[in-house]
CSV table of C-alpha atoms in Angstrom, one decimal:
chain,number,residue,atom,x,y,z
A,12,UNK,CA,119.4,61.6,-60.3
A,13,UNK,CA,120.8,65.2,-59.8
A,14,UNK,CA,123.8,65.3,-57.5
A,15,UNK,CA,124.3,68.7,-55.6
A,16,UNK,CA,128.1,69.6,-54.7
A,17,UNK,CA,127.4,68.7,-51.5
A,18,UNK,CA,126.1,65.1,-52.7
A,19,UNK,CA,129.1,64.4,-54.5
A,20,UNK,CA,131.8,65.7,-51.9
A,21,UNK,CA,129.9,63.7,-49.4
A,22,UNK,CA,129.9,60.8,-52.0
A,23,UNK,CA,131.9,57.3,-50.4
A,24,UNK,CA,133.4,54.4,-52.7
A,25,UNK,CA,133.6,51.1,-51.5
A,26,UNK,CA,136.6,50.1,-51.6
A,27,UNK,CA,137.5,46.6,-53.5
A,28,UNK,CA,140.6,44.5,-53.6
A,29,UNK,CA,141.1,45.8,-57.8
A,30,UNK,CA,139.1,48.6,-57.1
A,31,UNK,CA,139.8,52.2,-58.1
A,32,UNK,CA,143.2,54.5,-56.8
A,33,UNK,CA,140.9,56.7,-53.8
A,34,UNK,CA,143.3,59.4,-54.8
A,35,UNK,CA,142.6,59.8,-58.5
A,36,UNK,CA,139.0,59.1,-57.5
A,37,UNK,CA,138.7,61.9,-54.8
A,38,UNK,CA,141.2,64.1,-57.5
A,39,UNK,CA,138.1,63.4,-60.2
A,40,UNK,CA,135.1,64.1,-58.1
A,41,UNK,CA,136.9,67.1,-57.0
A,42,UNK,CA,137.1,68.4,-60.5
A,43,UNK,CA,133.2,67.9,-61.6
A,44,UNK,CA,132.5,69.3,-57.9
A,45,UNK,CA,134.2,72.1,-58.7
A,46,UNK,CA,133.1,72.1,-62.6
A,47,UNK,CA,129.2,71.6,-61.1
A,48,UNK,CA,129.9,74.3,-58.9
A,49,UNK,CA,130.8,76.5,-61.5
A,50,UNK,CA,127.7,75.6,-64.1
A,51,UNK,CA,125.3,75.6,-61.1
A,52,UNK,CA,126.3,79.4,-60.7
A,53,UNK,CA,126.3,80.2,-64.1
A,54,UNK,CA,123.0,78.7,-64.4
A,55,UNK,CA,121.6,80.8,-61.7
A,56,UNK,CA,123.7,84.1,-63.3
A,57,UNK,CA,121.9,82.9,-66.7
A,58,UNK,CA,118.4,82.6,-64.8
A,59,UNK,CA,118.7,86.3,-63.4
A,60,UNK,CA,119.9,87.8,-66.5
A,61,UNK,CA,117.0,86.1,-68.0
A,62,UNK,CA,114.9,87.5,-65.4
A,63,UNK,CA,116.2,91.0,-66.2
A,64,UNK,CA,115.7,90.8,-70.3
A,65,UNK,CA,112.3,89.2,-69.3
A,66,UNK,CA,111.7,92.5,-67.2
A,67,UNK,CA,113.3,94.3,-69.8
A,68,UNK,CA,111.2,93.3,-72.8
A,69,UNK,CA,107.6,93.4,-70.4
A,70,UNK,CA,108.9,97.4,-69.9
A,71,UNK,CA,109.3,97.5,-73.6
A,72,UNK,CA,105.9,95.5,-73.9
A,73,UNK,CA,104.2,97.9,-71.9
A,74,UNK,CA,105.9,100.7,-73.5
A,75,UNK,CA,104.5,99.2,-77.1
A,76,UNK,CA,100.9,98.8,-75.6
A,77,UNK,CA,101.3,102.3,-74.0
A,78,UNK,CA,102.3,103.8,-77.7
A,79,UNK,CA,99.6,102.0,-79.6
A,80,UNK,CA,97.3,103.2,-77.1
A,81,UNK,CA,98.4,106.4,-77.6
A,82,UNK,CA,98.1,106.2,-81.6
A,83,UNK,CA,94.8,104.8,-81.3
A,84,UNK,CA,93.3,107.8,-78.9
A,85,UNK,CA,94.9,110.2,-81.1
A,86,UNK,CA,93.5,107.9,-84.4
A,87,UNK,CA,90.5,108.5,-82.5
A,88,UNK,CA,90.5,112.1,-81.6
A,89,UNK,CA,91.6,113.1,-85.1
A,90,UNK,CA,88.4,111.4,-86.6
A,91,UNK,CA,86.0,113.1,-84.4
A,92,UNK,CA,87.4,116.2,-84.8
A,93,UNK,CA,87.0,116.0,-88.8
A,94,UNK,CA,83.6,114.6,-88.0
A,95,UNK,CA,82.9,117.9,-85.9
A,96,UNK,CA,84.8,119.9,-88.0
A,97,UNK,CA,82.2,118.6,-90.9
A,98,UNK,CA,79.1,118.9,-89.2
A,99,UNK,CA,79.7,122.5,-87.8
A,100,UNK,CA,80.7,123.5,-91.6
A,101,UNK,CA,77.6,121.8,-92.6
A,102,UNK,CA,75.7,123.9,-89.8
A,103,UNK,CA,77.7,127.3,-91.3
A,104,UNK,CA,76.3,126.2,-94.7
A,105,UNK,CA,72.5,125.3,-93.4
A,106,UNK,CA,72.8,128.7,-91.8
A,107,UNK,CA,74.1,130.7,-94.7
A,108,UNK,CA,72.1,129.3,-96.8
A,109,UNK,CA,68.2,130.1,-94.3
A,110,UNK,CA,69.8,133.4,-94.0
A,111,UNK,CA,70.6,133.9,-98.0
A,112,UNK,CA,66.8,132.6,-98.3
A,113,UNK,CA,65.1,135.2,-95.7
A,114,UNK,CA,67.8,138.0,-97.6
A,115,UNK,CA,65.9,136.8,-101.2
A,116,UNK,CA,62.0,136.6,-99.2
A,117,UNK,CA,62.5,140.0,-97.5
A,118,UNK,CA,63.9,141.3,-100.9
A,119,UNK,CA,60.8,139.6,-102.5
A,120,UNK,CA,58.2,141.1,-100.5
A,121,UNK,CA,60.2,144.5,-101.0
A,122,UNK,CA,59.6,144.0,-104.6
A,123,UNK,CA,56.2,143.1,-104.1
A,124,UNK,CA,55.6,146.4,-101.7
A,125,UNK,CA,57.6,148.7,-104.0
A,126,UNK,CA,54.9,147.5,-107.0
A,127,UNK,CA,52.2,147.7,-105.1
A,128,UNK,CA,53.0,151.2,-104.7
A,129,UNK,CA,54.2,152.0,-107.9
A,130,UNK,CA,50.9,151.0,-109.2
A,131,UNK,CA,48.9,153.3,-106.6
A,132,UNK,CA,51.0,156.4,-107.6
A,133,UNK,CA,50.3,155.0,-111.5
A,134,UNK,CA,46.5,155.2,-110.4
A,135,UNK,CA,46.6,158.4,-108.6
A,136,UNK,CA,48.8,160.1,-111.4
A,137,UNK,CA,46.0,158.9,-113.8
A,138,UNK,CA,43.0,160.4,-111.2
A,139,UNK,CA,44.7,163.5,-111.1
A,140,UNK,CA,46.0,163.5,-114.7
A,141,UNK,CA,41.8,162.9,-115.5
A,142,UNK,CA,40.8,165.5,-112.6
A,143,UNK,CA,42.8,167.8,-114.1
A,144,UNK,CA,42.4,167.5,-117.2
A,145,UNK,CA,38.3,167.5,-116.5
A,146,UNK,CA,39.3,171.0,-114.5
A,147,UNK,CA,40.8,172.6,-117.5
A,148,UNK,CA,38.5,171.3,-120.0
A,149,UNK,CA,35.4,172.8,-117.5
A,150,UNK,CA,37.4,176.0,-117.0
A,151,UNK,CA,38.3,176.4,-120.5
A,152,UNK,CA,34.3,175.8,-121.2
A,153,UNK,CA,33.5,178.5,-118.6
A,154,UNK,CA,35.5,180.8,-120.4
A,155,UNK,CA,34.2,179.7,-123.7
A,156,UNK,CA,31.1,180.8,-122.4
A,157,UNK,CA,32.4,184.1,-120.7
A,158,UNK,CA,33.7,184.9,-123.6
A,159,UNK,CA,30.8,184.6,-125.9
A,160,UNK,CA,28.4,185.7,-123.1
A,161,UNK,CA,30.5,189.0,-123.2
A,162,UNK,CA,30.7,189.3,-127.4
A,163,UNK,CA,27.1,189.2,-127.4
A,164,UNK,CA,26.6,192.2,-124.9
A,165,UNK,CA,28.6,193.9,-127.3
């Protein structure tokens, strides 16, 4: 059984013919009154310092949960931003490399155009090459024959 202060104070020996000196007796019960007293507030001081570190290590608890939290978001945010950062370079790269590829077509079809006309001036230089050369060889026959239509009037 747990005695209180109170419960010992209040605490009555019977009193026998050999029994105990009540003096020394009331002196003992005194001292563990007082000694009880004393651990029963110590107890309580030791409870409510308890209480505090308890409160103390839940704001240190909530502190930790608070940081890891914190390192996980930013774990977090750093991955997606590599992952956007590698998907718009790929998007950079798709891009450069459709517009490098209408650059070479629209170069192509330049070539293809430029040939295509080289090779009509090629034919219209050899029309007019032929034309010409059919123009000289008939004007040089005309005078062939002026000339030997006017020897024989002579």
């Amino acid at each position: 059984m747990n005695y209180t202060p109170n419960d010992l104070d209040n605490m009555k020996f019977k009193k026998s013919f050999r029994g105990y000196d009540e003096d020394q007796v009331n002196s003992v019960l005194d001292n563990v009154i007082q000694d009880y007293e004393l651990y029963i507030k110590e107890n309580i001081e030791l409870k409510d310092r308890i209480s505090v570190l308890n409160e103390g290590i839940q704001h240190y608890k909530n502190i930790e949960e608070s940081l890891q939290n914190t390192l996980i978001v930013a774990q977090q945010t750093g991955e997606e931003i590599k992952k956007n950062s590698y998907e718009k370079a790929e998007n950079i790269i798709k891009e450069a490399e459709l517009r490098a590829q209408k650059i070479i077509n629209d170069a192509n079809q330049e070539v293809i155009k430029i040939r295509f006309e080289y090779e009509e001036m090629k034919k219209r230089l050899h029309l007019f090459k032929t034309k010409s050369e059919t123009l000289i060889l008939s004007q040089l026959e005309l005078s062939k024959q002026l000339f030997s239509d006017d020897t024989d009037l002579e």
